[in-house]
mmCIF file of C-alpha atoms and ligand atoms in Angstrom:
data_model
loop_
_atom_site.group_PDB
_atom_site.id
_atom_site.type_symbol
_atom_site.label_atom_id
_atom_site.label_comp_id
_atom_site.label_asym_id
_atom_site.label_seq_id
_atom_site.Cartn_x
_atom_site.Cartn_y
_atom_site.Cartn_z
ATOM 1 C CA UNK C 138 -16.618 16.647 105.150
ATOM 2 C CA UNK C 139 -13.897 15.738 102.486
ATOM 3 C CA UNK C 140 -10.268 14.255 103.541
ATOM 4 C CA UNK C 141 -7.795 16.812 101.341
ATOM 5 C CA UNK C 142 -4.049 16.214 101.424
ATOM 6 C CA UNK C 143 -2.024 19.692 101.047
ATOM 7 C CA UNK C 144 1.163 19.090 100.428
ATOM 8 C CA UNK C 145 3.202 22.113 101.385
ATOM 9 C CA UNK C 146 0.106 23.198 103.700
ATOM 10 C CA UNK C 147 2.508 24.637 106.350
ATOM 11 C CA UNK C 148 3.567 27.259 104.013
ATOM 12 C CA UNK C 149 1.815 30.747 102.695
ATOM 13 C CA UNK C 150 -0.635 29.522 100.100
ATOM 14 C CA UNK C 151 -1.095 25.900 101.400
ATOM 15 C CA UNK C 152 -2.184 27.334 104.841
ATOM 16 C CA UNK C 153 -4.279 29.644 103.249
ATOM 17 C CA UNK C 154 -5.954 27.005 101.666
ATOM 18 C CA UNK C 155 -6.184 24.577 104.318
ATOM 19 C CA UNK C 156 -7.706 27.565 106.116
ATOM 20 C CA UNK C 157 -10.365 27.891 103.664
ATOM 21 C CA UNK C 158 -10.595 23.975 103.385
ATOM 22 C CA UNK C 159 -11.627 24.373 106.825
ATOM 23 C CA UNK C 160 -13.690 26.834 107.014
ATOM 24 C CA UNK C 161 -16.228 25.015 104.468
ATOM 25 C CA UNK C 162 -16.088 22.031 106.661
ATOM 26 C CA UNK C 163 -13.523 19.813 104.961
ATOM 27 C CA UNK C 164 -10.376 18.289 106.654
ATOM 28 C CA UNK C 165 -7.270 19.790 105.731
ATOM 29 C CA UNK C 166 -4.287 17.075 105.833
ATOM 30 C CA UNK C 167 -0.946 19.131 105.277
ATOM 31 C CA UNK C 168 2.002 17.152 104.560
ATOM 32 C CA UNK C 169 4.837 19.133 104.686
ATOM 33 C CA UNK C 170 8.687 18.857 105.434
ATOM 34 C CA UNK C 171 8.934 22.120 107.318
ATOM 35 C CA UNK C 172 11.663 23.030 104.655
ATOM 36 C CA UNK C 173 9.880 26.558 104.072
ATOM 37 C CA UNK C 174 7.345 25.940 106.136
ATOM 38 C CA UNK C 175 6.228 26.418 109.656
ATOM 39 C CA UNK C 176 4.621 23.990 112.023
ATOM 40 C CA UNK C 177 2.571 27.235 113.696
ATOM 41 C CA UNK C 178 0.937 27.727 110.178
ATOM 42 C CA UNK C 179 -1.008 24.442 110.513
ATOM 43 C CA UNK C 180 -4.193 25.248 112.416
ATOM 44 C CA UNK C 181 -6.954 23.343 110.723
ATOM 45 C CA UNK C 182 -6.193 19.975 110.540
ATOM 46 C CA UNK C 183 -2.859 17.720 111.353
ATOM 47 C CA UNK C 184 0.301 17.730 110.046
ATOM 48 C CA UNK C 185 2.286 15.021 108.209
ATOM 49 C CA UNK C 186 5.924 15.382 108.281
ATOM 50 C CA UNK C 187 6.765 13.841 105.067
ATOM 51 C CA UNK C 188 8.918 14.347 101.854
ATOM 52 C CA UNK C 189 7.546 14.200 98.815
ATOM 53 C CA UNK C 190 10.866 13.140 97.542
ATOM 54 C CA UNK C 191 9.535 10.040 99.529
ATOM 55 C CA UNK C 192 7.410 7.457 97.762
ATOM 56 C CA UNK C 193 6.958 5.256 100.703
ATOM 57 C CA UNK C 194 6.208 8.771 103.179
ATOM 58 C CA UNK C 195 3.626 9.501 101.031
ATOM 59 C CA UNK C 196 2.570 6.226 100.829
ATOM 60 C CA UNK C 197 1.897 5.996 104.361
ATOM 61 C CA UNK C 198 0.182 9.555 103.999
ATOM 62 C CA UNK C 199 -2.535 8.440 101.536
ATOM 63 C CA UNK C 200 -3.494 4.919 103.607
ATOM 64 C CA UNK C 201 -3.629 6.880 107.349
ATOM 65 C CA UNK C 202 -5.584 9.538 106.172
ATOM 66 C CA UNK C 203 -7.646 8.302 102.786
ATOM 67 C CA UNK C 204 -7.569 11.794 101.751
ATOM 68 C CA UNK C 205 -10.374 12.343 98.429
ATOM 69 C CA UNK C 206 -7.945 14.690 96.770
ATOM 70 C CA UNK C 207 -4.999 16.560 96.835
ATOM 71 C CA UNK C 208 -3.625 20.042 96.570
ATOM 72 C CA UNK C 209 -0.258 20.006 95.320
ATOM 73 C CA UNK C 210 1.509 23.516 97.194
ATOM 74 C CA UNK C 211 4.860 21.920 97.896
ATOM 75 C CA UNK C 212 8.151 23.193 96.263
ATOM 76 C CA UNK C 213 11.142 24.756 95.738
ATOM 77 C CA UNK C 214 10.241 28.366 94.961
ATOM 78 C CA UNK C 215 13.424 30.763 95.446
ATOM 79 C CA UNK C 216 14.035 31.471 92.072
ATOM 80 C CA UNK C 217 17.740 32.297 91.957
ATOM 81 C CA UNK C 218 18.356 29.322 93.925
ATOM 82 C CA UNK C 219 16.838 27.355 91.170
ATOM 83 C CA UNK C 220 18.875 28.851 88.435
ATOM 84 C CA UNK C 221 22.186 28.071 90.456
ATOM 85 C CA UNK C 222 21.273 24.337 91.772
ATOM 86 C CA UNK C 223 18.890 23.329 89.001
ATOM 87 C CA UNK C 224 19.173 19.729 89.772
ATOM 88 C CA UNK C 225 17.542 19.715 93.564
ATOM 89 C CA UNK C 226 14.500 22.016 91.994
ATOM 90 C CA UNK C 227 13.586 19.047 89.454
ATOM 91 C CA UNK C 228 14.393 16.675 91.939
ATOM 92 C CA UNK C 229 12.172 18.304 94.529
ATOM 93 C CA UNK C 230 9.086 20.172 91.979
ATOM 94 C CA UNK C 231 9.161 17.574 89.734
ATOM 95 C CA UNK C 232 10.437 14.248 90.719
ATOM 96 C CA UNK C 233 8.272 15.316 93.902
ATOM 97 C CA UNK C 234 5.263 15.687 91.676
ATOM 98 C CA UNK C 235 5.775 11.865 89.817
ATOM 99 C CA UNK C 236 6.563 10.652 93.510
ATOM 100 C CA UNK C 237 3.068 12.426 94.477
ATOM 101 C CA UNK C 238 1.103 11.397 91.465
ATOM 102 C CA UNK C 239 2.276 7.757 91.772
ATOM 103 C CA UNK C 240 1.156 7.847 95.301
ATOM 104 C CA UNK C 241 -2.154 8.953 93.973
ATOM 105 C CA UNK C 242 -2.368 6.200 91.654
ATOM 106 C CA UNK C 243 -1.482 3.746 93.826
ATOM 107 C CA UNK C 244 -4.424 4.710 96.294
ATOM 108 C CA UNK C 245 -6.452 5.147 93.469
ATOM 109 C CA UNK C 246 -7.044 9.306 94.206
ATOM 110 C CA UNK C 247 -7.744 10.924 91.262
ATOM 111 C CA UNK C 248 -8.440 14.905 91.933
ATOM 112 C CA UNK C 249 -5.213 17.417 92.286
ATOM 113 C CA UNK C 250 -5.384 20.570 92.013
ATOM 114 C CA UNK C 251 -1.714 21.971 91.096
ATOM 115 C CA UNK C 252 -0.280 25.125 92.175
ATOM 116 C CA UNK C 253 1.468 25.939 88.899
ATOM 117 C CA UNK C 254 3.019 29.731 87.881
ATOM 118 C CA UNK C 255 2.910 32.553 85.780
ATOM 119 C CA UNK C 256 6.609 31.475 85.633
ATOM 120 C CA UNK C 257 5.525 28.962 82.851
ATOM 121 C CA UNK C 258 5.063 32.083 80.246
ATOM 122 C CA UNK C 259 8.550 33.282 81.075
ATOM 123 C CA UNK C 260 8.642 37.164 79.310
ATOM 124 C CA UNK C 261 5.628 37.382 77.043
ATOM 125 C CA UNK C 262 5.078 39.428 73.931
ATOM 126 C CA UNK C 263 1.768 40.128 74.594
ATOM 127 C CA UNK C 264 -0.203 41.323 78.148
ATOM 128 C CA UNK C 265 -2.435 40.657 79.646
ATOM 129 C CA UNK C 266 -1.094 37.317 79.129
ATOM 130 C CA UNK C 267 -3.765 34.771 77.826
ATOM 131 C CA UNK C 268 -3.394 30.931 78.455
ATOM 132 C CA UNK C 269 -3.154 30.619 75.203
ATOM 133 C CA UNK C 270 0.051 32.133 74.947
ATOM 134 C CA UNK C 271 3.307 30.387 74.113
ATOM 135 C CA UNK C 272 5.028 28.875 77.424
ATOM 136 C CA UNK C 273 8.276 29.560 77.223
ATOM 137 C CA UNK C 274 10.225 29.685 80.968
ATOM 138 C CA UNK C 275 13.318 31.902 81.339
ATOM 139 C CA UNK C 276 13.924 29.840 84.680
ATOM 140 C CA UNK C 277 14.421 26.302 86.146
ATOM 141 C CA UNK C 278 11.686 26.794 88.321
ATOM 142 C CA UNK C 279 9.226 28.360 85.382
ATOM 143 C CA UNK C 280 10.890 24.718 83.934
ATOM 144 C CA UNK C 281 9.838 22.807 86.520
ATOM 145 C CA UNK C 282 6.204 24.168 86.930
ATOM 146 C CA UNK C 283 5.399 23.678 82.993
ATOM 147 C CA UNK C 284 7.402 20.359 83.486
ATOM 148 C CA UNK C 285 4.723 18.886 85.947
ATOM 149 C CA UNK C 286 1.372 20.451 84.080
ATOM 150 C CA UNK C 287 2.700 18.608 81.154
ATOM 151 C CA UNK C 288 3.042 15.163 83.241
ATOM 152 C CA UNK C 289 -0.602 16.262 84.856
ATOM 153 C CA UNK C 290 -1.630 16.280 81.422
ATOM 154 C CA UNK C 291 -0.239 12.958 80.108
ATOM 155 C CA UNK C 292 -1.688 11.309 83.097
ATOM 156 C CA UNK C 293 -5.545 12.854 82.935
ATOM 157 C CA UNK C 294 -5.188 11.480 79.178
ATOM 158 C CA UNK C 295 -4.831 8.059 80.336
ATOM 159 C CA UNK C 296 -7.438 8.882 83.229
ATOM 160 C CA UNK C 297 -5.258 8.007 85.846
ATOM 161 C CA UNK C 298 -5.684 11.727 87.711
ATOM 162 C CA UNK C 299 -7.820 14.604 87.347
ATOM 163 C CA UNK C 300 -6.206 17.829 87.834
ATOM 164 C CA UNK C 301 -6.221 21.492 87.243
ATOM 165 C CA UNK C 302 -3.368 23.825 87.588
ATOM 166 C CA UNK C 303 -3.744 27.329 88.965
ATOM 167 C CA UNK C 304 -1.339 29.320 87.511
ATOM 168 C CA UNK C 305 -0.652 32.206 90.199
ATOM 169 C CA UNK C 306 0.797 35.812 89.856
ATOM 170 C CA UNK C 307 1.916 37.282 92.207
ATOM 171 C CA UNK C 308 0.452 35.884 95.303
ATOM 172 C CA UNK C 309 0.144 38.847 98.689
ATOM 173 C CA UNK C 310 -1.615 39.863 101.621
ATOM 174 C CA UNK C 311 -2.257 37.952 104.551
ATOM 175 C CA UNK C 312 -5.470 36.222 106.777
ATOM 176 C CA UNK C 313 -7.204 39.397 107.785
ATOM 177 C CA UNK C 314 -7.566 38.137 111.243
ATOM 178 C CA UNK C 315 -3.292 38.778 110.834
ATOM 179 C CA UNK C 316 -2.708 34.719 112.024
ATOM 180 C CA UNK C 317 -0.859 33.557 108.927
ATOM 181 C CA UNK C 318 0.913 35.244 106.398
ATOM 182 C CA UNK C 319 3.831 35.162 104.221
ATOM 183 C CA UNK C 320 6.842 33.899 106.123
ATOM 184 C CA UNK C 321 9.761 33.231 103.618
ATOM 185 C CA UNK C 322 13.066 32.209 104.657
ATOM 186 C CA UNK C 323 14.805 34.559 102.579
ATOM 187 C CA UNK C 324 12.187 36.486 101.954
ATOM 188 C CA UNK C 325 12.545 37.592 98.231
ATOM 189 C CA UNK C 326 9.108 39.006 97.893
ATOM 190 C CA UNK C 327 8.803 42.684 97.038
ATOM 191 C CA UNK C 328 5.865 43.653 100.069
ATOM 192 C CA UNK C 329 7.077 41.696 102.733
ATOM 193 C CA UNK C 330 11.012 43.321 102.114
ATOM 194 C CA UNK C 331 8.779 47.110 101.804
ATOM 195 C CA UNK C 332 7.305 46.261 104.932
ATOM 196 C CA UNK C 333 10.352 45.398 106.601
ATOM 197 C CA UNK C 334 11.922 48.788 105.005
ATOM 198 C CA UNK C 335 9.239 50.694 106.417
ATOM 199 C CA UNK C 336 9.573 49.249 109.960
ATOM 200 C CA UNK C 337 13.394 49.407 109.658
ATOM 201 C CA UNK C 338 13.503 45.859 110.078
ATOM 202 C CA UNK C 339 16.751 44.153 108.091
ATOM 203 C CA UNK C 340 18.287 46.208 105.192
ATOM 204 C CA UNK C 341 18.074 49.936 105.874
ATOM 205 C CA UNK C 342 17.527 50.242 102.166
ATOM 206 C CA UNK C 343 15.317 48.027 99.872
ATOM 207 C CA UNK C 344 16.725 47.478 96.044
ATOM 208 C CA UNK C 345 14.632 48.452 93.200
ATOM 209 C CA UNK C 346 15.845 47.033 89.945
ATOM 210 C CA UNK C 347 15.960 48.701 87.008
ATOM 211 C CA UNK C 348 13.698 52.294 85.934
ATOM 212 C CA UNK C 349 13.752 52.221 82.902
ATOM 213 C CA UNK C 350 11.340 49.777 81.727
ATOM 214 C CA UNK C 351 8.439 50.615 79.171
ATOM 215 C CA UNK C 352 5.956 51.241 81.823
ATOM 216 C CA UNK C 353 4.765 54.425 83.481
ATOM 217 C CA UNK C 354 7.145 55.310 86.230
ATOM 218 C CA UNK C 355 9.906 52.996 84.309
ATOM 219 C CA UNK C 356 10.105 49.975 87.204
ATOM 220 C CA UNK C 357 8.227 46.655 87.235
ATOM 221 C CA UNK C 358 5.101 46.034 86.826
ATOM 222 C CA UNK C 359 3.389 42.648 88.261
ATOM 223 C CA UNK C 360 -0.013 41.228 88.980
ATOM 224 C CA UNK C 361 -0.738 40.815 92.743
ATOM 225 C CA UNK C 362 -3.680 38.900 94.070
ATOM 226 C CA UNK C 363 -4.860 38.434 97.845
ATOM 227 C CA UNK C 364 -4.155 35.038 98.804
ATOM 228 C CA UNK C 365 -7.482 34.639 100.335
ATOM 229 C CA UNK C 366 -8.829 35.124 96.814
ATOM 230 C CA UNK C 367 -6.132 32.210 95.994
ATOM 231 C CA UNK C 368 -7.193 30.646 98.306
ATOM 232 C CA UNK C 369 -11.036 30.840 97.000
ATOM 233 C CA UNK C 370 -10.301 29.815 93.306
ATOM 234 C CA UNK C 371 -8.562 26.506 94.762
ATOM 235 C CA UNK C 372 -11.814 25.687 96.118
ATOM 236 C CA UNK C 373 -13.724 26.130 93.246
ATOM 237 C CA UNK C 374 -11.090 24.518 91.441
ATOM 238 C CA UNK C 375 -11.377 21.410 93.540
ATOM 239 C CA UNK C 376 -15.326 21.134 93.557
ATOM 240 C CA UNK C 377 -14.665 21.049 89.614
ATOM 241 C CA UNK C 378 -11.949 18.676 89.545
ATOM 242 C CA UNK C 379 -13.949 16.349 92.309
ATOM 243 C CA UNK C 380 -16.753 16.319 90.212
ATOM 244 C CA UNK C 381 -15.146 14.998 87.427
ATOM 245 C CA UNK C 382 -13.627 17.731 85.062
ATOM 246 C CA UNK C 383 -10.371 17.698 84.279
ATOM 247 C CA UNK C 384 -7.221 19.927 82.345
ATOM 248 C CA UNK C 385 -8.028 23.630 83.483
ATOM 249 C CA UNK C 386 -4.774 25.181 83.432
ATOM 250 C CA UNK C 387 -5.848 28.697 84.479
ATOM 251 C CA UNK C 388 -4.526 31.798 85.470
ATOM 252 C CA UNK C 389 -5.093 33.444 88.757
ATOM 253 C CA UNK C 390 -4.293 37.475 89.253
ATOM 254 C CA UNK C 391 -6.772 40.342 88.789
ATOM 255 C CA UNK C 392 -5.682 41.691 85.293
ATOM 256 C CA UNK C 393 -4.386 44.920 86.997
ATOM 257 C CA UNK C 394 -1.297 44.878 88.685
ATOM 258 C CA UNK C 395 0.996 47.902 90.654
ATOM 259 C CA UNK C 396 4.446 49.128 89.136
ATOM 260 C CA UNK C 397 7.197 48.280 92.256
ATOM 261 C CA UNK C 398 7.203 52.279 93.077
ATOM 262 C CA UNK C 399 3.121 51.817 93.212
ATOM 263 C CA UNK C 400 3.527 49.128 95.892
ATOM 264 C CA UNK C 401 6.120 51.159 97.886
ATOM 265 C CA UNK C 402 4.005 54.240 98.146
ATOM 266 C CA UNK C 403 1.030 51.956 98.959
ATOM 267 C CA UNK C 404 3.146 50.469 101.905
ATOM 268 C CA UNK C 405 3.768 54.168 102.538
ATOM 269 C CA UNK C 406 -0.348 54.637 102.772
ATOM 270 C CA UNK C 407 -0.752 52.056 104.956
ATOM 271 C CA UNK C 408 2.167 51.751 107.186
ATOM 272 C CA UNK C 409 2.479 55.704 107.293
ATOM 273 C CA UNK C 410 6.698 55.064 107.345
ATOM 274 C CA UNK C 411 8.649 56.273 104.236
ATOM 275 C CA UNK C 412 10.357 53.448 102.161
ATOM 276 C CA UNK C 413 14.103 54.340 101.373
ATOM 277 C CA UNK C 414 15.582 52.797 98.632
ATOM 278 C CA UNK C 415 18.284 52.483 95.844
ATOM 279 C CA UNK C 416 17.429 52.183 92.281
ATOM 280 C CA UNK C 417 19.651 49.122 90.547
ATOM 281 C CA UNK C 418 20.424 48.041 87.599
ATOM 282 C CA UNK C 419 17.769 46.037 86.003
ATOM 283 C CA UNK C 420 18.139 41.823 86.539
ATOM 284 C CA UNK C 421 18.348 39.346 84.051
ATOM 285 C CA UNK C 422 15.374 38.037 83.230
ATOM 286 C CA UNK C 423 12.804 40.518 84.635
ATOM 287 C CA UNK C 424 9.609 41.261 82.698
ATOM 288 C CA UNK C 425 8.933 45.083 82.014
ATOM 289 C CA UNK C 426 5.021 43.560 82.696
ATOM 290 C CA UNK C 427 3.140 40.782 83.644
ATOM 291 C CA UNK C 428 -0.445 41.042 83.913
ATOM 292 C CA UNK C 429 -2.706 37.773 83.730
ATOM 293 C CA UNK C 430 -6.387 37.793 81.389
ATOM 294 C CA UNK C 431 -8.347 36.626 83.927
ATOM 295 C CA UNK C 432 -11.656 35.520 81.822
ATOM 296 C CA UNK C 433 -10.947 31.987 82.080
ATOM 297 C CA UNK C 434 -10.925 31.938 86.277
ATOM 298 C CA UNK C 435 -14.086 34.070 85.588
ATOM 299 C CA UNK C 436 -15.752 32.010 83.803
ATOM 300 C CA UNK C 437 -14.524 28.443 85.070
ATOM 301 C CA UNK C 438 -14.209 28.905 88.773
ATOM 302 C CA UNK C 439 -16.030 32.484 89.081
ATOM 303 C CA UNK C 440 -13.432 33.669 90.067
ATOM 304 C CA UNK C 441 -14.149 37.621 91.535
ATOM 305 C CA UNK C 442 -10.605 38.676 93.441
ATOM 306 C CA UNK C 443 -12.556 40.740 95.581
ATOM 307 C CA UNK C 444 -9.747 41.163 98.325
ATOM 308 C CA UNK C 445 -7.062 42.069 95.847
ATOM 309 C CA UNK C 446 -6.957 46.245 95.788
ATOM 310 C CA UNK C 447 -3.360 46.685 96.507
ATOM 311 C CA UNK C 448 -4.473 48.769 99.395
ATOM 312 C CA UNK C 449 -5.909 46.226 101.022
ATOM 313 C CA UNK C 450 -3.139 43.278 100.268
ATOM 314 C CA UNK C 451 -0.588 46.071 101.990
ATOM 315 C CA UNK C 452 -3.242 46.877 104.569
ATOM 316 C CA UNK C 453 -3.464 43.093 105.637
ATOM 317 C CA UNK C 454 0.123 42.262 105.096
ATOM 318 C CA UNK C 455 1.070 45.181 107.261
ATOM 319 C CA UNK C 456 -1.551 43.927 110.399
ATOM 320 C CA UNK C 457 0.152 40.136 110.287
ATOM 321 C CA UNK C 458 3.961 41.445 110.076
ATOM 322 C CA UNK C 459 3.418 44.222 112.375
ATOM 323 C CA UNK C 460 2.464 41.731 114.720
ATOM 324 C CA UNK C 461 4.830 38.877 114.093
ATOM 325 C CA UNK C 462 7.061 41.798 114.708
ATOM 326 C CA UNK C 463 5.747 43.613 117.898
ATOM 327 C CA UNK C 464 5.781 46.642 115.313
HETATM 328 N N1 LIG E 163 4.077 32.874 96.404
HETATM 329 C C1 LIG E 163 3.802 33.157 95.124
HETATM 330 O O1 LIG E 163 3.677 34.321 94.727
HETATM 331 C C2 LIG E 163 3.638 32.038 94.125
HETATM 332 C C3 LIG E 163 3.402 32.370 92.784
HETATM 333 C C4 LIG E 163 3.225 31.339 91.866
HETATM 334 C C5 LIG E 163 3.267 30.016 92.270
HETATM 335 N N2 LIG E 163 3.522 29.718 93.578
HETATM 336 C C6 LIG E 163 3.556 28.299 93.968
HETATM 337 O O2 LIG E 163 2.682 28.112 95.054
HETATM 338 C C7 LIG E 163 3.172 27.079 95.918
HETATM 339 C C8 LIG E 163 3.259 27.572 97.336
HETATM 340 O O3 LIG E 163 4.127 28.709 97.376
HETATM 341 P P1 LIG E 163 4.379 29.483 98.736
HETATM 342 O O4 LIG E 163 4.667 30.896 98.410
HETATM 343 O O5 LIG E 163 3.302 29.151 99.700
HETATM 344 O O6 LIG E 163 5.746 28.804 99.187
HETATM 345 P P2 LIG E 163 6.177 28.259 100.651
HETATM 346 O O7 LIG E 163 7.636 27.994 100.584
HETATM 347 O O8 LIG E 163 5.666 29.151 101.711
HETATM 348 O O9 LIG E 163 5.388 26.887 100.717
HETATM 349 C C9 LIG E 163 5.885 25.705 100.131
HETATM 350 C C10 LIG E 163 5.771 24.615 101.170
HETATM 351 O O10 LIG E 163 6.216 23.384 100.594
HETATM 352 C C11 LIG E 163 6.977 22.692 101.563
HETATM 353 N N3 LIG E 163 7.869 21.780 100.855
HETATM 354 C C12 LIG E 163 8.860 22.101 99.982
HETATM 355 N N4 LIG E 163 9.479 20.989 99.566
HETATM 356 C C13 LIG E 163 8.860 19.938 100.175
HETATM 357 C C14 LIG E 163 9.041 18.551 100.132
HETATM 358 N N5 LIG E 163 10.030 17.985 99.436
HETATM 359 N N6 LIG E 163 8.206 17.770 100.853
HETATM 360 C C15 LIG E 163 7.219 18.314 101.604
HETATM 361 N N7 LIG E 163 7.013 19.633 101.689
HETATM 362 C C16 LIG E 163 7.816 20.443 100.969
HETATM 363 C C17 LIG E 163 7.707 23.774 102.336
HETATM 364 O O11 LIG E 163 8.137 23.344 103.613
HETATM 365 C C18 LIG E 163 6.631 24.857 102.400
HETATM 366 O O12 LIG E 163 5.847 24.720 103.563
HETATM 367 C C19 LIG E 163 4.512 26.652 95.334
HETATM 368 O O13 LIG E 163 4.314 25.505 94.539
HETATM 369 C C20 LIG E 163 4.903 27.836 94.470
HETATM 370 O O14 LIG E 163 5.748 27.431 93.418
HETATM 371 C C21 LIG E 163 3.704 30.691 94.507
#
């Protein structure tokens, strides 16, 4: 059984993985400030209420628990709220991460595994997007994310870490036994919000921005993968980094991906409740497409995102909300 410190493992991915962490017989040690996160997420191991805006908290973390690595969820996410306070996003995602790192140092814990974006590639020229390609963030938060792989990497050079960075899409879908799922408070995620427009829950309508992209019904077009798949790669990706690789930075999706009036008719499939909504102008800084090359998580961490039809992400979404909802 392996010690592994999740930071941010009271929120959707880092409970995810703790669940998986668990379920392979390691110890899941979630530190988390409950700042997005919910204490009724952790279920596999304890919880450490700690900053990682606190040296000393974390500190305390790493000699109480002598956790063998660490998966680094924790962080700002909310993306607008990033690009009107940039300062508390680089104080949290990255002054968190040198806070986090220097922890590890000090205890002399070398393997993280980094939850890092397809943020960092901010609009590409070319899909499906390669890791190869030029990262280039049209956000504070895409900032932030390339900001700490870049500090990841300085610090594997010197051999002070050993890390790989998992650079999501568009994580979705929930445990299938519907006991965690994605809880965001706001919620700016396009299924949850179709969910809630098919139950009637909050906003009568949900906003669709922008139809008149270059894609086949004109809106959006992203990548979504199951977060039990996520949840998967991380453990591959942790086997690797524990046994002494280092420097994947590697995308995670499926290579598909759903247009945003694909996803609402899916939510329509499953939840059997039309979707109203209101087409909007598009928003700044919107990709017409972003679709990950998923050879690399193939052929590093074998990764096969076997949950990730957008059927089923809807289907397993709908179970855990529906219930969290007494819909
Ligand atoms: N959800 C996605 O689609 C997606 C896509 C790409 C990358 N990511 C990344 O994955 C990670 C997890 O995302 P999520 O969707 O689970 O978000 P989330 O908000 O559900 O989880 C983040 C967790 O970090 C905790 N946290 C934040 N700041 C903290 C701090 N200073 N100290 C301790 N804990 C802190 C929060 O309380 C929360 O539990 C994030 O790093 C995010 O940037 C998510």
């Amino acid at each position: 059984m392996a010690r592994i410190l999740v930071t941010g493992g009271a929120g959707y991915i880092g409970a995810h993985v703790c669940r998986a962490l668990a379920a392979r017989g390691d110890l899941p040690v979630s530190f988390d400030n409950l700042s997005g996160g919910h204490a009724h997420a952790v279920q596999w191991g304890p919880l450490v209420r700690g900053d990682i805006r606190s040296p000393a908290q974390l500190d305390d973390a790493f000699r109480e628990f002598e956790p063998e690595a660490v998966m680094h969820c924790a962080a700002s996410i909310e993306i607008n709220e990033g690009q009107k306070h940039p300062f508390p996003f680089w104080e949290n995602n990255v002054g968190g991460a040198i806070n986090l790192t220097g922890a590890m140092v000090r205890a002399g814990v070398k393997p993280i595994v980094f939850s890092s974006s397809c943020a960092v590639y901010g609009e590409p020229d070319r899909v499906p997007i390669r890791e190869s390609e030029p990262r280039t963030p049209v956000s504070v938060y895409g900032q932030t994310k390339l900001a700490v792989e870049m500090l990841l990497a300085d610090l594997a050079l010197s051999d002070d870490i050993r890390f790989a960075a998992l650079r999501y899409f568009n994580a979705a879908g929930a445990s299938p036994d519907a006991e965690i799922g994605e809880e965001h408070e706001p919620e700016t995620h396009l299924i949850p919000n179709a969910l809630k427009a098919a139950a009637g829950i909050g906003p009568a309508r949900l906003e669709v921005f922008g139809s008149d992209y270059d894609t086949h019904d004109g809106t959006c077009l992203r990548d979504y993968v199951h977060v039990v798949d996520l949840a998967a790669a991380h453990l591959a990706a942790l086997d690797r980094v524990m046994a002494g690789s280092s420097g994947l930075c590697c995308n995670l999706g499926t290579g598909r991906g759903a247009t945003v009036l694909e996803v609402l008719q899916a939510v329509e499939r499953v939840t059997g409740s039309p979707v109203p909504y209101d087409i909007q102008p598009r928003r700044a800084g919107d990709a017409a497409v972003l679709l990950a090359d998923t050879e690399l998580a193939r052929t590093e961490l074998g990764f096969v995102p076997e949950a990730s039809s957008i059927d089923q992400i809807i289907a397993d979404a709908w179970r855990f909300h529906a219930r969290k909802w007494g819909a």
